[in-house]
Each structure stands twice: as structure tokens, then as C-alpha cells.
Short mmCIF file of N, CA and C in Angstrom, two decimals:
data_model
loop_
_atom_site.label_atom_id
_atom_site.label_comp_id
_atom_site.label_asym_id
_atom_site.label_seq_id
_atom_site.Cartn_x
_atom_site.Cartn_y
_atom_site.Cartn_z
N MET A 1 130.14 79.03 185.83
CA MET A 1 129.14 79.85 185.17
C MET A 1 129.83 81.00 184.45
N GLN A 2 129.51 81.19 183.17
CA GLN A 2 130.10 82.26 182.39
C GLN A 2 129.09 83.39 182.27
N ASP A 3 129.24 84.39 183.16
CA ASP A 3 128.28 85.48 183.14
C ASP A 3 128.61 86.47 182.04
N LYS A 4 127.60 87.18 181.58
CA LYS A 4 127.73 88.15 180.50
C LYS A 4 128.10 89.51 181.06
N ILE A 5 128.84 90.26 180.27
CA ILE A 5 129.16 91.64 180.61
C ILE A 5 127.95 92.48 180.23
N GLN A 6 127.49 93.32 181.14
CA GLN A 6 126.33 94.17 180.90
C GLN A 6 126.76 95.55 180.42
N SER A 7 126.15 96.01 179.34
CA SER A 7 126.44 97.36 178.85
C SER A 7 125.66 98.36 179.69
N GLY A 8 126.22 99.53 179.85
CA GLY A 8 125.55 100.61 180.57
C GLY A 8 124.85 101.58 179.64
N THR A 9 124.67 101.19 178.39
CA THR A 9 124.04 102.05 177.40
C THR A 9 123.06 101.23 176.55
N ASP A 10 122.04 101.88 176.05
CA ASP A 10 121.04 101.19 175.23
C ASP A 10 121.57 100.79 173.87
N ASP A 11 122.54 101.55 173.35
CA ASP A 11 123.10 101.27 172.02
C ASP A 11 124.63 101.28 172.12
N PRO A 12 125.22 100.16 172.54
CA PRO A 12 126.67 100.11 172.74
C PRO A 12 127.48 100.49 171.49
N CYS A 13 127.02 100.11 170.32
CA CYS A 13 127.77 100.44 169.11
C CYS A 13 127.80 101.95 168.87
N ALA A 14 126.66 102.60 169.01
CA ALA A 14 126.63 104.06 168.84
C ALA A 14 127.48 104.74 169.90
N THR A 15 127.43 104.24 171.13
CA THR A 15 128.24 104.81 172.21
C THR A 15 129.72 104.64 171.91
N LEU A 16 130.13 103.44 171.48
CA LEU A 16 131.53 103.21 171.12
C LEU A 16 131.96 104.17 170.02
N GLN A 17 131.16 104.32 169.00
CA GLN A 17 131.50 105.22 167.89
C GLN A 17 131.58 106.67 168.36
N ASN A 18 130.68 107.08 169.27
CA ASN A 18 130.72 108.44 169.83
C ASN A 18 131.97 108.66 170.68
N ILE A 19 132.36 107.65 171.44
CA ILE A 19 133.58 107.75 172.27
C ILE A 19 134.80 107.92 171.36
N VAL A 20 134.89 107.09 170.34
CA VAL A 20 136.01 107.19 169.39
C VAL A 20 136.02 108.58 168.74
N ALA A 21 134.86 109.08 168.35
CA ALA A 21 134.77 110.40 167.71
C ALA A 21 135.16 111.52 168.66
N ASP A 22 134.99 111.31 169.98
CA ASP A 22 135.31 112.34 170.98
C ASP A 22 136.78 112.30 171.41
N TYR A 23 137.55 111.39 170.86
CA TYR A 23 138.97 111.29 171.20
C TYR A 23 139.73 112.61 171.04
N PRO A 24 139.53 113.37 169.95
CA PRO A 24 140.28 114.63 169.80
C PRO A 24 140.03 115.65 170.92
N THR A 25 138.90 115.55 171.62
CA THR A 25 138.61 116.47 172.73
C THR A 25 138.95 115.84 174.08
N GLU A 26 139.73 114.74 174.04
CA GLU A 26 140.14 114.01 175.24
C GLU A 26 138.94 113.47 176.00
N PHE A 27 137.92 113.06 175.25
CA PHE A 27 136.70 112.45 175.80
C PHE A 27 135.94 113.39 176.74
N ALA A 28 135.99 114.69 176.45
CA ALA A 28 135.36 115.69 177.31
C ALA A 28 133.87 115.43 177.51
N ALA A 29 133.19 114.96 176.48
CA ALA A 29 131.75 114.71 176.59
C ALA A 29 131.42 113.51 177.47
N PHE A 30 132.41 112.70 177.80
CA PHE A 30 132.18 111.49 178.57
C PHE A 30 132.71 111.58 180.00
N ARG A 31 133.22 112.74 180.40
CA ARG A 31 133.80 112.90 181.74
C ARG A 31 132.79 113.44 182.74
N LYS A 32 132.87 112.94 183.97
CA LYS A 32 132.13 113.54 185.09
C LYS A 32 132.87 113.18 186.38
N GLY A 33 132.80 114.04 187.36
CA GLY A 33 133.32 113.76 188.70
C GLY A 33 134.74 113.24 188.78
N GLY A 34 135.73 114.05 188.48
CA GLY A 34 137.12 113.61 188.48
C GLY A 34 137.77 113.55 189.85
N SER A 35 138.75 112.65 189.96
CA SER A 35 139.61 112.54 191.14
C SER A 35 141.04 112.77 190.68
N ASN A 36 141.73 113.70 191.31
CA ASN A 36 143.09 114.04 190.91
C ASN A 36 144.11 113.21 191.68
N PHE A 37 145.10 112.72 190.93
CA PHE A 37 146.23 112.01 191.49
C PHE A 37 147.49 112.73 191.01
N ARG A 38 148.63 112.26 191.37
CA ARG A 38 149.89 112.94 191.08
C ARG A 38 150.03 113.33 189.61
N SER A 39 149.92 112.41 188.69
CA SER A 39 150.11 112.73 187.28
C SER A 39 148.91 112.33 186.42
N LEU A 40 147.78 112.10 187.08
CA LEU A 40 146.62 111.57 186.39
C LEU A 40 145.34 112.04 187.06
N THR A 41 144.33 112.36 186.26
CA THR A 41 142.99 112.60 186.78
C THR A 41 142.11 111.49 186.23
N ILE A 42 141.35 110.85 187.11
CA ILE A 42 140.44 109.79 186.70
C ILE A 42 139.01 110.31 186.86
N TYR A 43 138.28 110.28 185.75
CA TYR A 43 136.89 110.73 185.73
C TYR A 43 135.97 109.52 185.62
N GLN A 44 134.81 109.60 186.25
CA GLN A 44 133.78 108.61 186.01
C GLN A 44 133.32 108.82 184.58
N ALA A 45 132.93 107.76 183.91
CA ALA A 45 132.42 107.88 182.54
C ALA A 45 130.94 108.24 182.58
N ARG A 46 130.58 109.23 181.80
CA ARG A 46 129.18 109.67 181.70
C ARG A 46 128.32 108.57 181.06
N GLU A 47 128.87 107.88 180.07
CA GLU A 47 128.23 106.72 179.46
C GLU A 47 129.21 105.57 179.55
N GLU A 48 128.72 104.40 179.95
CA GLU A 48 129.60 103.27 180.19
C GLU A 48 129.31 102.12 179.23
N LEU A 49 130.33 101.75 178.48
CA LEU A 49 130.18 100.59 177.61
C LEU A 49 130.00 99.32 178.42
N ILE A 50 130.61 99.27 179.60
CA ILE A 50 130.43 98.15 180.53
C ILE A 50 129.92 98.76 181.84
N ARG A 51 128.69 98.48 182.16
CA ARG A 51 128.03 99.10 183.31
C ARG A 51 128.86 98.99 184.58
N GLY A 52 129.14 100.16 185.20
CA GLY A 52 129.83 100.21 186.48
C GLY A 52 131.33 100.00 186.42
N HIS A 53 131.91 99.99 185.22
CA HIS A 53 133.33 99.63 185.12
C HIS A 53 134.17 100.55 184.22
N CYS A 54 133.67 101.74 183.87
CA CYS A 54 134.38 102.57 182.90
C CYS A 54 134.78 103.92 183.48
N GLU A 55 135.94 104.41 183.02
CA GLU A 55 136.49 105.69 183.47
C GLU A 55 137.19 106.36 182.30
N VAL A 56 137.43 107.66 182.45
CA VAL A 56 138.29 108.39 181.53
C VAL A 56 139.53 108.78 182.31
N TRP A 57 140.70 108.37 181.81
CA TRP A 57 141.97 108.69 182.44
C TRP A 57 142.58 109.85 181.67
N ALA A 58 142.96 110.92 182.35
CA ALA A 58 143.57 112.08 181.71
C ALA A 58 144.92 112.38 182.35
N TRP A 59 145.97 112.24 181.55
CA TRP A 59 147.31 112.56 182.04
C TRP A 59 147.55 114.05 181.82
N GLY A 60 148.49 114.62 182.51
CA GLY A 60 148.76 116.06 182.44
C GLY A 60 149.29 116.55 181.12
N ASN A 61 149.70 115.65 180.24
CA ASN A 61 150.29 116.06 178.98
C ASN A 61 149.29 116.14 177.83
N GLY A 62 148.00 116.15 178.13
CA GLY A 62 146.99 116.23 177.09
C GLY A 62 146.63 114.89 176.48
N ASP A 63 147.04 113.82 177.10
CA ASP A 63 146.74 112.48 176.63
C ASP A 63 145.63 111.91 177.50
N SER A 64 144.61 111.33 176.88
CA SER A 64 143.50 110.74 177.62
C SER A 64 143.13 109.38 177.05
N ALA A 65 142.49 108.58 177.87
CA ALA A 65 142.01 107.27 177.43
C ALA A 65 140.67 106.97 178.10
N TYR A 66 139.81 106.29 177.38
CA TYR A 66 138.56 105.77 177.92
C TYR A 66 138.85 104.30 178.22
N VAL A 67 138.67 103.90 179.48
CA VAL A 67 139.07 102.56 179.91
C VAL A 67 137.94 101.90 180.71
N CYS A 68 137.66 100.65 180.39
CA CYS A 68 136.73 99.84 181.17
C CYS A 68 137.49 98.62 181.67
N THR A 69 137.29 98.27 182.93
CA THR A 69 138.01 97.16 183.55
C THR A 69 137.02 96.26 184.27
N VAL A 70 137.10 94.96 183.99
CA VAL A 70 136.23 93.99 184.65
C VAL A 70 137.10 92.84 185.15
N GLY A 71 136.99 92.52 186.42
CA GLY A 71 137.70 91.38 186.97
C GLY A 71 136.98 90.09 186.62
N ALA A 72 137.68 88.98 186.76
CA ALA A 72 137.08 87.67 186.51
C ALA A 72 137.57 86.72 187.59
N PRO A 73 136.70 85.83 188.06
CA PRO A 73 137.08 84.92 189.14
C PRO A 73 138.05 83.82 188.72
N ASN A 74 138.11 83.53 187.40
CA ASN A 74 139.01 82.48 186.94
C ASN A 74 139.29 82.67 185.44
N LEU A 75 140.18 81.85 184.92
CA LEU A 75 140.60 81.97 183.53
C LEU A 75 139.46 81.70 182.55
N ASP A 76 138.59 80.74 182.85
CA ASP A 76 137.48 80.44 181.94
C ASP A 76 136.56 81.64 181.78
N VAL A 77 136.21 82.30 182.87
CA VAL A 77 135.35 83.48 182.81
C VAL A 77 136.08 84.63 182.10
N ALA A 78 137.37 84.79 182.39
CA ALA A 78 138.16 85.84 181.73
C ALA A 78 138.18 85.61 180.22
N ASN A 79 138.40 84.37 179.80
CA ASN A 79 138.42 84.06 178.37
C ASN A 79 137.06 84.34 177.72
N ALA A 80 135.98 83.97 178.40
CA ALA A 80 134.64 84.21 177.87
C ALA A 80 134.37 85.71 177.75
N ARG A 81 134.73 86.47 178.76
CA ARG A 81 134.52 87.92 178.73
C ARG A 81 135.38 88.58 177.65
N TYR A 82 136.60 88.13 177.52
CA TYR A 82 137.50 88.66 176.49
C TYR A 82 136.92 88.39 175.10
N SER A 83 136.52 87.16 174.85
CA SER A 83 135.95 86.80 173.54
C SER A 83 134.69 87.59 173.24
N GLN A 84 133.84 87.74 174.24
CA GLN A 84 132.60 88.50 174.07
C GLN A 84 132.92 89.96 173.74
N ALA A 85 133.86 90.55 174.46
CA ALA A 85 134.22 91.96 174.23
C ALA A 85 134.83 92.15 172.85
N VAL A 86 135.73 91.26 172.43
CA VAL A 86 136.34 91.35 171.10
C VAL A 86 135.26 91.26 170.02
N GLU A 87 134.34 90.33 170.19
CA GLU A 87 133.26 90.15 169.22
C GLU A 87 132.38 91.39 169.13
N LYS A 88 132.03 91.96 170.28
CA LYS A 88 131.17 93.17 170.30
C LYS A 88 131.88 94.35 169.65
N VAL A 89 133.14 94.59 170.03
CA VAL A 89 133.89 95.72 169.48
C VAL A 89 134.05 95.54 167.97
N SER A 90 134.43 94.35 167.54
CA SER A 90 134.62 94.07 166.12
C SER A 90 133.34 94.32 165.33
N GLY A 91 132.20 93.94 165.90
CA GLY A 91 130.92 94.14 165.24
C GLY A 91 130.49 95.59 165.17
N CYS A 92 131.03 96.43 166.04
CA CYS A 92 130.64 97.85 166.07
C CYS A 92 131.52 98.74 165.20
N LEU A 93 132.76 98.34 165.00
CA LEU A 93 133.66 99.15 164.20
C LEU A 93 133.48 98.81 162.72
N GLY A 94 133.67 99.78 161.87
CA GLY A 94 133.45 99.58 160.44
C GLY A 94 134.60 98.89 159.73
N PRO A 95 134.45 98.70 158.41
CA PRO A 95 135.45 97.98 157.62
C PRO A 95 136.79 98.72 157.50
N GLU A 96 136.82 100.00 157.86
CA GLU A 96 138.08 100.75 157.81
C GLU A 96 138.97 100.48 159.03
N TRP A 97 138.51 99.61 159.91
CA TRP A 97 139.28 99.20 161.08
C TRP A 97 139.85 97.81 160.83
N THR A 98 141.14 97.63 161.16
CA THR A 98 141.76 96.31 161.08
C THR A 98 142.08 95.86 162.50
N SER A 99 142.21 94.56 162.67
CA SER A 99 142.51 94.05 164.01
C SER A 99 143.58 92.98 163.96
N GLY A 100 144.22 92.81 165.09
CA GLY A 100 145.21 91.76 165.24
C GLY A 100 145.31 91.37 166.70
N GLU A 101 145.56 90.09 166.94
CA GLU A 101 145.69 89.60 168.31
C GLU A 101 147.15 89.29 168.60
N LYS A 102 147.55 89.59 169.81
CA LYS A 102 148.93 89.27 170.20
C LYS A 102 148.96 88.87 171.67
N ALA A 103 149.98 88.14 172.02
CA ALA A 103 150.17 87.74 173.42
C ALA A 103 150.69 88.93 174.21
N ARG A 104 150.23 89.04 175.45
CA ARG A 104 150.76 90.05 176.38
C ARG A 104 151.89 89.39 177.17
N GLU A 105 152.88 90.19 177.49
CA GLU A 105 154.01 89.67 178.25
C GLU A 105 154.38 90.67 179.34
N ARG A 106 154.73 90.16 180.50
CA ARG A 106 155.20 91.00 181.60
C ARG A 106 156.39 90.31 182.24
N ASN A 107 157.51 91.00 182.27
CA ASN A 107 158.74 90.46 182.86
C ASN A 107 159.11 89.10 182.28
N GLY A 108 158.92 88.96 180.97
CA GLY A 108 159.29 87.73 180.29
C GLY A 108 158.32 86.58 180.45
N GLU A 109 157.19 86.81 181.11
CA GLU A 109 156.20 85.75 181.32
C GLU A 109 154.88 86.09 180.66
N ASP A 110 154.12 85.04 180.34
CA ASP A 110 152.81 85.20 179.73
C ASP A 110 151.92 86.04 180.64
N ALA A 111 151.26 87.04 180.07
CA ALA A 111 150.39 87.90 180.86
C ALA A 111 149.04 88.10 180.18
N GLY A 112 148.62 87.15 179.33
CA GLY A 112 147.31 87.23 178.71
C GLY A 112 147.37 87.47 177.21
N MET A 113 146.30 88.05 176.68
CA MET A 113 146.15 88.32 175.25
C MET A 113 145.61 89.72 175.05
N ALA A 114 145.82 90.26 173.85
CA ALA A 114 145.26 91.56 173.49
C ALA A 114 144.85 91.54 172.03
N THR A 115 143.72 92.15 171.73
CA THR A 115 143.29 92.37 170.35
C THR A 115 143.24 93.87 170.14
N LEU A 116 144.00 94.34 169.15
CA LEU A 116 144.08 95.78 168.85
C LEU A 116 143.36 96.07 167.55
N PHE A 117 142.54 97.11 167.59
CA PHE A 117 141.83 97.58 166.41
C PHE A 117 142.40 98.95 166.05
N GLN A 118 142.74 99.13 164.78
CA GLN A 118 143.32 100.39 164.35
C GLN A 118 142.60 100.87 163.09
N HIS A 119 142.30 102.17 163.07
CA HIS A 119 141.63 102.79 161.93
C HIS A 119 142.65 103.05 160.84
N GLU A 120 142.23 102.97 159.60
CA GLU A 120 143.16 103.14 158.49
C GLU A 120 143.79 104.53 158.40
N ASP A 121 143.12 105.57 158.93
CA ASP A 121 143.71 106.91 158.82
C ASP A 121 144.70 107.24 159.92
N ARG A 122 144.82 106.37 160.90
CA ARG A 122 145.79 106.49 162.00
C ARG A 122 145.60 107.73 162.88
N LYS A 123 144.62 108.58 162.59
CA LYS A 123 144.34 109.74 163.45
C LYS A 123 143.38 109.36 164.56
N SER A 124 142.64 108.30 164.34
CA SER A 124 141.70 107.81 165.35
C SER A 124 142.49 107.12 166.45
N PRO A 125 141.87 106.97 167.60
CA PRO A 125 142.57 106.25 168.67
C PRO A 125 142.64 104.76 168.36
N VAL A 126 143.49 104.09 169.11
CA VAL A 126 143.51 102.63 169.09
C VAL A 126 142.36 102.17 169.98
N VAL A 127 141.68 101.13 169.58
CA VAL A 127 140.69 100.47 170.42
C VAL A 127 141.25 99.08 170.67
N SER A 128 141.36 98.70 171.92
CA SER A 128 141.92 97.38 172.21
C SER A 128 141.20 96.71 173.36
N VAL A 129 141.20 95.39 173.31
CA VAL A 129 140.62 94.56 174.36
C VAL A 129 141.76 93.68 174.88
N HIS A 130 141.90 93.63 176.21
CA HIS A 130 142.99 92.89 176.83
C HIS A 130 142.44 91.88 177.85
N ARG A 131 142.99 90.68 177.80
CA ARG A 131 142.75 89.72 178.89
C ARG A 131 144.07 89.66 179.63
N VAL A 132 144.05 90.12 180.87
CA VAL A 132 145.28 90.28 181.64
C VAL A 132 145.36 89.25 182.75
N GLU A 133 146.47 88.55 182.79
CA GLU A 133 146.76 87.62 183.88
C GLU A 133 147.83 88.26 184.75
N ASP A 134 147.58 88.34 186.02
CA ASP A 134 148.57 88.85 186.96
C ASP A 134 148.56 87.93 188.17
N ARG A 135 149.50 87.02 188.19
CA ARG A 135 149.57 85.96 189.20
C ARG A 135 148.27 85.17 189.17
N SER A 136 147.47 85.26 190.20
CA SER A 136 146.24 84.47 190.23
C SER A 136 145.00 85.28 189.85
N SER A 137 145.16 86.56 189.54
CA SER A 137 143.99 87.37 189.19
C SER A 137 143.85 87.51 187.68
N GLN A 138 142.62 87.66 187.25
CA GLN A 138 142.27 87.79 185.84
C GLN A 138 141.44 89.05 185.65
N SER A 139 141.70 89.79 184.59
CA SER A 139 140.93 90.99 184.27
C SER A 139 140.76 91.10 182.76
N VAL A 140 139.73 91.82 182.36
CA VAL A 140 139.52 92.16 180.96
C VAL A 140 139.41 93.68 180.90
N TYR A 141 140.15 94.28 179.97
CA TYR A 141 140.17 95.73 179.79
C TYR A 141 139.70 96.08 178.40
N LEU A 142 138.98 97.17 178.28
CA LEU A 142 138.69 97.81 177.01
C LEU A 142 139.41 99.15 177.08
N TYR A 143 140.25 99.43 176.10
CA TYR A 143 141.04 100.65 176.08
C TYR A 143 140.77 101.39 174.77
N ILE A 144 140.48 102.69 174.88
CA ILE A 144 140.34 103.55 173.71
C ILE A 144 141.23 104.75 173.97
N GLY A 145 142.28 104.91 173.18
CA GLY A 145 143.20 106.02 173.42
C GLY A 145 144.39 105.97 172.49
N SER A 146 145.42 106.65 172.89
CA SER A 146 146.65 106.78 172.12
C SER A 146 147.32 105.43 171.89
N SER A 147 147.86 105.25 170.69
CA SER A 147 148.57 104.00 170.42
C SER A 147 149.87 103.91 171.21
N GLY A 148 150.37 105.04 171.69
CA GLY A 148 151.59 105.05 172.46
C GLY A 148 151.42 104.65 173.90
N ARG A 149 150.19 104.54 174.36
CA ARG A 149 149.92 104.23 175.77
C ARG A 149 148.92 103.08 175.81
N ARG A 150 149.42 101.89 175.88
CA ARG A 150 148.54 100.72 175.93
C ARG A 150 148.62 100.07 177.29
N LEU A 151 147.56 99.46 177.71
CA LEU A 151 147.52 98.79 179.02
C LEU A 151 148.40 97.57 179.04
#
């Protein structure tokens, strides 16, 4: 069974665009209830593009990312979720965004796929969708943040 990813917002496209626009403030409008770790604070997301699965990660150096993570029970479900997420993100971003897909690699081995969306002015964050394989587990990530820090 290929279940659908549920959005936590009534208008996912407007929410995605608002998150991207809030990047310069390190997603301050989307943070609530943070937990501090050694070099990272993880906040619950005030609005979630994927219901129950989104956070704002803030590193101590002023770098932040809006991240949603969904596990999948098998490769078929992971592929379906990845395709659905890429299609949704692509449909929400305007024509000034370009995209490209590439294979993910970890320690010289296949580790899934990633689709990266980049704005033409390069001041906007990177928006990317990742299908991650790690041994027998499968996950799909949505990442909005610095191009220098990708999942």
C-alpha cells in the first residue's frame, strides 16, 4: 500500500513560499519549543509541510534549516513518497527555480536520490527532497536551508 504524505497546513504552497521567504531570519516565524544539543537547537515547526514530521534546526553559527523527515517501510513506499514530494515542491515553486536530480552516495555506496531546487538569485535557500537508503531503512527528507549544508 502506497500511503500519501499528509500536509499539516491548509495551503502547502503558500506555507512553502512563506518558509523560503523566512530563511533570512533563520525561520524565526516557524520556530516553537526548542531543545538544545551540543552544537544544535532543534525547534518544533509552528507550521508543518508534512504533518507531525517537521523541525527547524539551528546551528550556533547562525545557520538554520527547515527539515521534514518521513520514514518508509520499504523502497516502494519511499519511492512513492519521494516522487510525490518532488512533484508537490516543483508545483509550488515558481519558474525562477531550477531543479536537478542526482544520486546520493555514502561511503562509496548508493544511498538514494536527491532533487535540488535552486532560485536564480542564489540568495534564497536551497530546497531539496531526498530519498535516503541506510542499510535496510528508507526515509524521505524535505530540506530548506543553506546550499552548504545538505542532508
